[in-house]
Short mmCIF file of C-alpha atoms in Angstrom, two decimals:
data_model
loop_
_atom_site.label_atom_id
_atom_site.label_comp_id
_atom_site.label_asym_id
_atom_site.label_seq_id
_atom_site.Cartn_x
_atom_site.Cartn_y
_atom_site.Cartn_z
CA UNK A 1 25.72 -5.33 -38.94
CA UNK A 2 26.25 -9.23 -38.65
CA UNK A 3 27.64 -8.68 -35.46
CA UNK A 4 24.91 -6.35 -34.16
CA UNK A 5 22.23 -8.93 -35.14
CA UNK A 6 24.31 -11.86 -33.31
CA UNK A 7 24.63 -10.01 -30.26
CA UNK A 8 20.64 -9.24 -30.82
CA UNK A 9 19.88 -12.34 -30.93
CA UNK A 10 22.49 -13.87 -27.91
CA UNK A 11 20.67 -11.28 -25.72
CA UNK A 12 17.26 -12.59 -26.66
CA UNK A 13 18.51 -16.13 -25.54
CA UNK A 14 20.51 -14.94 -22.49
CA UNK A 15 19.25 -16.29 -19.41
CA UNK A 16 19.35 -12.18 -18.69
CA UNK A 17 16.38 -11.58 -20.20
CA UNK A 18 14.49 -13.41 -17.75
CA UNK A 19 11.19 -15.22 -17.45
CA UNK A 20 7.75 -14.54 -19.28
CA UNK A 21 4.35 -13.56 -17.56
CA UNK A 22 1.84 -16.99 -18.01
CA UNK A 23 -1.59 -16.09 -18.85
CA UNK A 24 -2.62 -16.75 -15.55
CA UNK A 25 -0.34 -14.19 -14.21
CA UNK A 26 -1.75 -11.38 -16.58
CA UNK A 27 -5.17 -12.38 -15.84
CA UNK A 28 -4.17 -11.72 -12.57
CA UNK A 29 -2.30 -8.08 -12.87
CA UNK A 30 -5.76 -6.94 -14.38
CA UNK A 31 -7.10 -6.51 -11.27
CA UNK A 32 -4.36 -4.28 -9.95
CA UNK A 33 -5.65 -1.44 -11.33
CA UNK A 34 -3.26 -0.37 -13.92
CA UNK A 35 -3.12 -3.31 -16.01
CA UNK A 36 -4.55 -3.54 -19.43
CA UNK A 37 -4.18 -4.51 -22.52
CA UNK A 38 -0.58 -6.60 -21.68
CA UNK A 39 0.85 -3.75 -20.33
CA UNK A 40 1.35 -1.85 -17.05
CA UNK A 41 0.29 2.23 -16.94
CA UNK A 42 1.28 4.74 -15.15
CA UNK A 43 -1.56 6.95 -12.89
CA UNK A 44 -1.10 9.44 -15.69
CA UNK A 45 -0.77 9.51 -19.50
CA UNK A 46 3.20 8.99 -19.69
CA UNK A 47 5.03 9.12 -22.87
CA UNK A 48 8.46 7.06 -22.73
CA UNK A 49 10.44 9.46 -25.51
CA UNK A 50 9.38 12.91 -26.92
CA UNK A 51 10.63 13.21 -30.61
CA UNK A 52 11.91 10.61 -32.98
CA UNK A 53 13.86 7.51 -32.27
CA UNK A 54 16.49 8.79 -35.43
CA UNK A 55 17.36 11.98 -33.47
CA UNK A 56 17.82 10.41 -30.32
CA UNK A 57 19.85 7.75 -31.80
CA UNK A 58 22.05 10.36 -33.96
CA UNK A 59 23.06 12.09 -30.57
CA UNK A 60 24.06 8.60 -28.55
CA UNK A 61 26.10 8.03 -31.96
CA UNK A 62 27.69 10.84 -32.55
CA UNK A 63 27.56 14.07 -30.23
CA UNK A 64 29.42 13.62 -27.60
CA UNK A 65 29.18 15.24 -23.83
CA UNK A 66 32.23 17.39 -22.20
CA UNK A 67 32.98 15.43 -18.70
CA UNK A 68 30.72 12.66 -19.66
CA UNK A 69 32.77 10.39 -17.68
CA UNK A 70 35.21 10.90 -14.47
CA UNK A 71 38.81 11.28 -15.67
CA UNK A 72 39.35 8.54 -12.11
CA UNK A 73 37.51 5.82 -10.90
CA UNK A 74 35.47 7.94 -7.78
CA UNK A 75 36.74 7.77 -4.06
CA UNK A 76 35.07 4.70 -2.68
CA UNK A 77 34.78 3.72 1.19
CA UNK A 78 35.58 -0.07 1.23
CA UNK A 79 32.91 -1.77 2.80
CA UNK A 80 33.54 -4.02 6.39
CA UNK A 81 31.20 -6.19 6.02
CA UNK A 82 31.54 -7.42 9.67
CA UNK A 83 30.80 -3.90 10.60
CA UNK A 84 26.89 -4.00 9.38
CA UNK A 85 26.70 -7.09 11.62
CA UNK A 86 27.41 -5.48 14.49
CA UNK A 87 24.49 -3.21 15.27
CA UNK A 88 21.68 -1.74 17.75
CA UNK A 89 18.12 -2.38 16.62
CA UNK A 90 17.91 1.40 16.85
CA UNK A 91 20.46 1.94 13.70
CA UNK A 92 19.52 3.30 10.67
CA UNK A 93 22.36 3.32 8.42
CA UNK A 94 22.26 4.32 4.46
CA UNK A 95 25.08 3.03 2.38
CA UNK A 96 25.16 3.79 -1.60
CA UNK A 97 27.29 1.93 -3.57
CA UNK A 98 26.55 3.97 -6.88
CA UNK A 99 23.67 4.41 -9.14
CA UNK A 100 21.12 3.49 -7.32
CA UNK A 101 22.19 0.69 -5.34
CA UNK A 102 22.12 0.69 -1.30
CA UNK A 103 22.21 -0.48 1.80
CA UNK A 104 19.60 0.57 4.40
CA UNK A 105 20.23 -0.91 7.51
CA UNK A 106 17.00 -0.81 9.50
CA UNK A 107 15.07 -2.33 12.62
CA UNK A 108 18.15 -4.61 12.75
CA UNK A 109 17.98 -5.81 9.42
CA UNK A 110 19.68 -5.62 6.10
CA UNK A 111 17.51 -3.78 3.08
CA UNK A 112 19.10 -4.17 -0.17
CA UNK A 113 17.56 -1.37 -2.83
CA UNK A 114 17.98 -2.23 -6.24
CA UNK A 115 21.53 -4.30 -6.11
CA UNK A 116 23.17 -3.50 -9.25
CA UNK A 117 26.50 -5.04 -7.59
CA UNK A 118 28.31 -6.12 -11.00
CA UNK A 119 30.66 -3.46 -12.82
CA UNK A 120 29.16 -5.09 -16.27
CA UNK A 121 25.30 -4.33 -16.65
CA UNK A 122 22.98 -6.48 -18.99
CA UNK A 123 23.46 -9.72 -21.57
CA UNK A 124 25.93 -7.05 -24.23
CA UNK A 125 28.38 -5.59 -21.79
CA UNK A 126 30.42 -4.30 -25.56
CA UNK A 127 26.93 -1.89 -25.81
CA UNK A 128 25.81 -1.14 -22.50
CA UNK A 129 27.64 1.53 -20.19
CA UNK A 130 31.01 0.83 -18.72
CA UNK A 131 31.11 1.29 -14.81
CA UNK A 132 33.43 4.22 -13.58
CA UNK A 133 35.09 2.12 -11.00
CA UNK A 134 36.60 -1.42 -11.60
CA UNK A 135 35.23 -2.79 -8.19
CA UNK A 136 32.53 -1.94 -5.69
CA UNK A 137 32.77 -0.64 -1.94
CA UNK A 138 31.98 -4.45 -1.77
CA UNK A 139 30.41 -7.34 -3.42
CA UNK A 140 27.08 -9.32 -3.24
CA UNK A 141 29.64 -12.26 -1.78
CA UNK A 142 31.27 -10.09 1.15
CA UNK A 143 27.34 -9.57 2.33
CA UNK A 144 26.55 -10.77 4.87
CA UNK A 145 23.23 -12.52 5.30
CA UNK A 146 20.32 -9.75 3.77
CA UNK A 147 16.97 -9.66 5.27
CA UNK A 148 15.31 -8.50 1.90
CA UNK A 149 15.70 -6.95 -1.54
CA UNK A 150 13.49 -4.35 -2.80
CA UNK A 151 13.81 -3.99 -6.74
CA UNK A 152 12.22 -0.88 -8.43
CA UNK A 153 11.65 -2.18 -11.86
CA UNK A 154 13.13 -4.36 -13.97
CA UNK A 155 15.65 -2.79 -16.50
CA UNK A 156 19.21 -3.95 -16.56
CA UNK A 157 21.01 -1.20 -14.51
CA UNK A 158 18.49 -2.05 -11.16
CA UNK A 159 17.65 -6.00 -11.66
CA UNK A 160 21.03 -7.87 -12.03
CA UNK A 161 21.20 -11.17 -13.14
CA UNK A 162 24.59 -11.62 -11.76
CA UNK A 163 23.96 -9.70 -8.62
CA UNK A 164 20.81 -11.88 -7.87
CA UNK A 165 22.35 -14.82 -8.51
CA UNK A 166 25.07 -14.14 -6.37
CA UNK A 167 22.49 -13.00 -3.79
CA UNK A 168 19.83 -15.64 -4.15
CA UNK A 169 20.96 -17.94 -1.37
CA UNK A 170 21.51 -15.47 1.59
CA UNK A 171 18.66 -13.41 1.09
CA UNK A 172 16.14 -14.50 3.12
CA UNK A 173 12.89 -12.28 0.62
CA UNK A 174 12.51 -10.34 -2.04
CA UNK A 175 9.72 -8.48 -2.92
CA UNK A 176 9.32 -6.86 -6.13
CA UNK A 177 6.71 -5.18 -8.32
CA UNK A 178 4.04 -6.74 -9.68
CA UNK A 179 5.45 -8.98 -12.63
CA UNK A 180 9.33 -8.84 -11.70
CA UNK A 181 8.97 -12.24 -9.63
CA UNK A 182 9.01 -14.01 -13.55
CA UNK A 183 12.48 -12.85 -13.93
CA UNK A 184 13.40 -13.85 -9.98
CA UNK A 185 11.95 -17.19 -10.45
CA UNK A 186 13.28 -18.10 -13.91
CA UNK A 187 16.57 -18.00 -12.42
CA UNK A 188 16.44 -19.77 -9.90
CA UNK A 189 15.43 -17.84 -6.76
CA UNK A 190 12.83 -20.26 -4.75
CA UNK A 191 9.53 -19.20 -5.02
CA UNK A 192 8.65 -18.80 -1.57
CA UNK A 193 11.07 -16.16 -0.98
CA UNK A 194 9.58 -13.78 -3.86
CA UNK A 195 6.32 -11.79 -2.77
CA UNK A 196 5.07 -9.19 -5.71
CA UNK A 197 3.70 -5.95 -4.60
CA UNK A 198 0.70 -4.04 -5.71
CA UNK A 199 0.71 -0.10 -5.51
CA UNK A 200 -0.04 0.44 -1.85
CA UNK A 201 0.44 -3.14 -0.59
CA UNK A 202 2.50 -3.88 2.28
CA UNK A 203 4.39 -6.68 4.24
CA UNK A 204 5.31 -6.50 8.28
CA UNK A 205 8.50 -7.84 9.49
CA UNK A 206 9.28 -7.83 13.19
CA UNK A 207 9.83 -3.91 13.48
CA UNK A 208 9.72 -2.72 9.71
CA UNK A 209 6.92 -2.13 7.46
CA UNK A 210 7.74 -2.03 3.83
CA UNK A 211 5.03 -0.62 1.55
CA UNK A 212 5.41 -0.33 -2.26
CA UNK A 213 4.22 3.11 -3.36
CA UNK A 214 4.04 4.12 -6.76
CA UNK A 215 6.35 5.81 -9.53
CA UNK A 216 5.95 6.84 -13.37
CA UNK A 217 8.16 4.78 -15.37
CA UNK A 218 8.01 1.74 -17.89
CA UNK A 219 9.93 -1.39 -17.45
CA UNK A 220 11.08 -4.35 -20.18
CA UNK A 221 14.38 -6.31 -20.49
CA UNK A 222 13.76 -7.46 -24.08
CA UNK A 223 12.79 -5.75 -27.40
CA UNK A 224 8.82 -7.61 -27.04
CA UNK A 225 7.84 -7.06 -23.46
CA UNK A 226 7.89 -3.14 -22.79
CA UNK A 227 5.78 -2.82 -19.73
CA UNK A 228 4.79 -6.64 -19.05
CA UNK A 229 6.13 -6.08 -15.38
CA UNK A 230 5.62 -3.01 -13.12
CA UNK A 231 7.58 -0.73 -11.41
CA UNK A 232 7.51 1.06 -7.82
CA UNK A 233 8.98 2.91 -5.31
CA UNK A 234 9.32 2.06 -1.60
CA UNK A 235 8.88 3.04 1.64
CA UNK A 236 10.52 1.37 4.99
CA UNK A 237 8.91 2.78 8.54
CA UNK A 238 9.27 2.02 11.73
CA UNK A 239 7.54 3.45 14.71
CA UNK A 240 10.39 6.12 15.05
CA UNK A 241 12.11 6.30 11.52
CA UNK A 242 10.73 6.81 7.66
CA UNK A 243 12.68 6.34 4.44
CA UNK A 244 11.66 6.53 1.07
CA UNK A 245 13.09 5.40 -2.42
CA UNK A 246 11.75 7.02 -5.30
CA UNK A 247 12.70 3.97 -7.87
CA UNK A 248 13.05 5.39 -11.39
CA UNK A 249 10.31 7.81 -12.59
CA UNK A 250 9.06 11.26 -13.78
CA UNK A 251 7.75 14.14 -11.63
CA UNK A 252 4.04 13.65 -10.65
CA UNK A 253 1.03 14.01 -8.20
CA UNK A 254 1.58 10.70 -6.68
CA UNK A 255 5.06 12.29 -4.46
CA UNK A 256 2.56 14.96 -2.86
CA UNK A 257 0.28 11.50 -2.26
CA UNK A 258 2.82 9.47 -0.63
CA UNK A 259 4.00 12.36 1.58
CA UNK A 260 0.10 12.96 3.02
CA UNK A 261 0.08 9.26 3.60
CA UNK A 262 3.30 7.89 4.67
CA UNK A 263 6.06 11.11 5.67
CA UNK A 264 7.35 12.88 6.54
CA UNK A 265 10.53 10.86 6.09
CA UNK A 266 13.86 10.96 7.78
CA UNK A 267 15.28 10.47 4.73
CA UNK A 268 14.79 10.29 0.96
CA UNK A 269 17.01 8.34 -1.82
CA UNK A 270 15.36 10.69 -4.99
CA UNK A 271 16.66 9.62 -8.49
CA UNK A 272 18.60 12.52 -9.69
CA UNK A 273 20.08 11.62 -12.86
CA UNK A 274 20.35 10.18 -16.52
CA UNK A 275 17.95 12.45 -17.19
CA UNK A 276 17.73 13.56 -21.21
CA UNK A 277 15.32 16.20 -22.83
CA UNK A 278 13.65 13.51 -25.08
CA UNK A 279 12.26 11.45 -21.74
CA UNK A 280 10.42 14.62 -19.51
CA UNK A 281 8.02 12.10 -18.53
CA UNK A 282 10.12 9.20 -17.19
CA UNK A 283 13.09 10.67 -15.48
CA UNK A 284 13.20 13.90 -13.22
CA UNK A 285 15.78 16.62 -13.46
CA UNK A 286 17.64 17.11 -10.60
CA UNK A 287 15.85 20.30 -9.54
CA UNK A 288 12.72 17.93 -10.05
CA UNK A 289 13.86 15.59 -7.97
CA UNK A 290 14.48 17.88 -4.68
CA UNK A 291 10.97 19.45 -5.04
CA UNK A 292 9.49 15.78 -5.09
CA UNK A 293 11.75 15.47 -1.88
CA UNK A 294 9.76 17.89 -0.64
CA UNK A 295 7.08 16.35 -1.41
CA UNK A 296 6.91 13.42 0.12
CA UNK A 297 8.01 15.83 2.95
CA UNK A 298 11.79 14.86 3.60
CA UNK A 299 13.92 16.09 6.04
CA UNK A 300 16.72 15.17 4.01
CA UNK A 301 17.77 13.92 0.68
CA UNK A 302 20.47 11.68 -0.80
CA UNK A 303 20.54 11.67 -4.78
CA UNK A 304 21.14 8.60 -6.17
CA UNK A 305 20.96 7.42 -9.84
CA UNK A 306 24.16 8.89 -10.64
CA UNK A 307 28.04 7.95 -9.94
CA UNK A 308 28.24 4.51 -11.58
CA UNK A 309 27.31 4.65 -15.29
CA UNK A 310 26.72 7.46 -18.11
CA UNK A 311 23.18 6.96 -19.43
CA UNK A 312 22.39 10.37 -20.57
CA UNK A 313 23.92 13.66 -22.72
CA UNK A 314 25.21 15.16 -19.51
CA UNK A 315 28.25 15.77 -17.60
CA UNK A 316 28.71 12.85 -14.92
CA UNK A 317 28.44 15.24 -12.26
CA UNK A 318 25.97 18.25 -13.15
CA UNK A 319 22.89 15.89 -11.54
CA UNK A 320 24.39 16.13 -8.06
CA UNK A 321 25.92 19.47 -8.86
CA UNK A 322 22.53 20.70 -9.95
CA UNK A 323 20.70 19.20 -6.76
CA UNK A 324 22.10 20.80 -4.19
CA UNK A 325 22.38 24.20 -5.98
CA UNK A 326 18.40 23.27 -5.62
CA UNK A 327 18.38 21.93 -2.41
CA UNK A 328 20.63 24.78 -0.91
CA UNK A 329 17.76 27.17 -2.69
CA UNK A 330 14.91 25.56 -0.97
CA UNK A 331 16.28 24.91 2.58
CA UNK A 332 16.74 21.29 1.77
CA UNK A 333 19.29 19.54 3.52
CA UNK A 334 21.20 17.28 1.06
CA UNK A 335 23.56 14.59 2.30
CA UNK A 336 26.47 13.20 -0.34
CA UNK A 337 28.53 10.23 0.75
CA UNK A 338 30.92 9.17 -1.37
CA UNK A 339 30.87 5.43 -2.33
CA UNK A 340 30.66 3.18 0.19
CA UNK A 341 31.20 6.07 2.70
CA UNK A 342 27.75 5.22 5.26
CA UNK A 343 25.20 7.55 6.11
CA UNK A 344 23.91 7.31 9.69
CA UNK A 345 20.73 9.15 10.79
CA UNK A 346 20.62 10.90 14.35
CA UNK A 347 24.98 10.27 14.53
CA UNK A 348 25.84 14.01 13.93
CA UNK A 349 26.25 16.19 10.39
CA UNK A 350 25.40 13.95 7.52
CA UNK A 351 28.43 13.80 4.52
CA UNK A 352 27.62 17.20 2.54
CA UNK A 353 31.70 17.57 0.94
CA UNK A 354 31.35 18.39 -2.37
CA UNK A 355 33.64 15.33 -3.51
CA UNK A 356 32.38 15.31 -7.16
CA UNK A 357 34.35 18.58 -7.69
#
């Protein structure tokens, strides 16, 4: 117990947790629409957990989860990072790296999503999930120069204090959610290079419009400041080619939205897993998350939010497995790279081996 309360109390200090909202700021997020009362909200009523916090905490303890982990780190593509240098303005590439980091190269430019590039995660590496595989298809120092970062929200396994630190000096912007910029700023990102993002804002850069779009989640990297920064997902367009990344986030009205306003997409990176039966609202089953594919009126999908970490009571592999038993129901086209391995739109047959088998 002494040791549980040190580490408590390390991670409150750790320069992880990130930076504070002033009461400027706040004052600020009220007029956004879905601000009040301190705290972010969703466009409807969202509960974070169904049930207690005992049973939930009884089964992370002490049930365990056949295949719950890979027996092998997974196949991984290594990365040449010389090769996303070389490119046609006309390219649009998808690389995942696990969870739900990627790579969408775009307009001639690099897109980071959500660049959880560290095979620790969070200020207690001895309590939070191990990584699968010792290394990545590359890391944030092989980059080459990145055009911007798009972060969802701000919990531990999507904003990475060691990635961003790493990144902080070749990334020419980063735009975030409302709120997340406190984090990006408190460690040491300049502040001109951080641009927060309303629900249905949007920025221009020469050939690529990135719009934040929403999602149902919650967000907090400390035990006092649930919800004191929002969360979003994104869509990149140009005038030939869509993609869309859901973020983290329950099934809801606002995929059909996005679709009518913004698809159909060429592609769709849909969460698909660490989904648990105690949090309906905040994370889609996989079967969810190939209907809000269609939704948002995807010609193809890539699940992500899976292949890095175990974060949820099931088998490492049943959200993929699950999603393109759904996809292959509904006529969905479902593409499933391997780590590293890049997806390239309008090249031929997308990856589709079933790998995780």
């Amino acid at each position: 117990m002494v040791a549980l309360l040190a580490g408590v109390a390390f991670a409150q200090l750790s320069p992880e947790l990130g930076g504070t909202p002033t009461p400027a700021q706040r004052l600020a997020y009220a007029r956004s629409g879905h601000y009040e009362a301190d705290e972010f909200k969703n466009l409807v009523p969202t509960t974070v957990m169904t049930g207690s916090m005992v049973s939930a905490l009884w089964r992370t303890l002490f049930r365990s989860v056949p295949n719950e982990r890979p027996a092998a780190p997974l196949p991984t593509h290594p990365l040449d990072s010389l090769s996303i240098t070389q490119k046609s303005n006309d390219l649009v590439r998808v690389t995942w790296f696990g969870h739900s980091a990627s790579l969408v190269e775009i307009a001639g430019k690099n897109i980071l999503l959500d660049p959880m590039l560290s095979v620790k995660m969070g200020p207690l590496a001895w309590v939070t999930p191990k990584r699968y595989n010792p290394q990545l298809a590359i890391t944030p120092e092989q980059l080459p120069p990145i055009d911007a970062v798009l972060i969802s929200h701000d919990h531990y396994d999507h904003l990475d204090y060691k990635t961003i630190i790493k990144l902080k000096d070749k990334t020419q912007h980063f735009y975030v959610p409302l709120g997340v910029g406190v984090h990006l700023r408190a460690w040491g990102v300049d502040p001109a290079r951080v641009t927060e993002l309303n629900w249905g804002d949007s920025v221009r850069l020469p050939g690529l419009t990135i719009v934040s779009t929403p999602s149902r989640h919650f967000s907090g990297r400390g035990l006092t400041n649930r919800n004191s920064t929002s969360w979003s997902s994104w869509v990149l367009k140009t005038a030939t080619k869509r993609v869309f990344y859901s973020g983290d986030g329950g099934y809801g009205p606002h995929f059909q939205a996005i679709g009518a306003q913004y698809g159909p997409f060429d592609l769709a990176l849909m969460e698909c897993g660490q989904y648990d039966a105690q949090w309906p609202q905040i994370h889609m089953v996989p079967e969810q998350s190939v209907q809000a594919a269609l939704d948002v009126r995807a010609r193809a999908m890539l699940p992500v939010h899976w292949g890095a970490f175990t974060e949820a009571h099931h088998a490492w592999n049943e959200p993929v497995s699950r999603a393109a038993a759904a996809a292959s129901r509904l006529h969905l086209p479902l593409t499933t790279p391997e780590l590293g391995q890049p997806v390239t739109l309008g090249a031929g047959p997308l990856p589709q081996a079933p790998w995780w088998q």
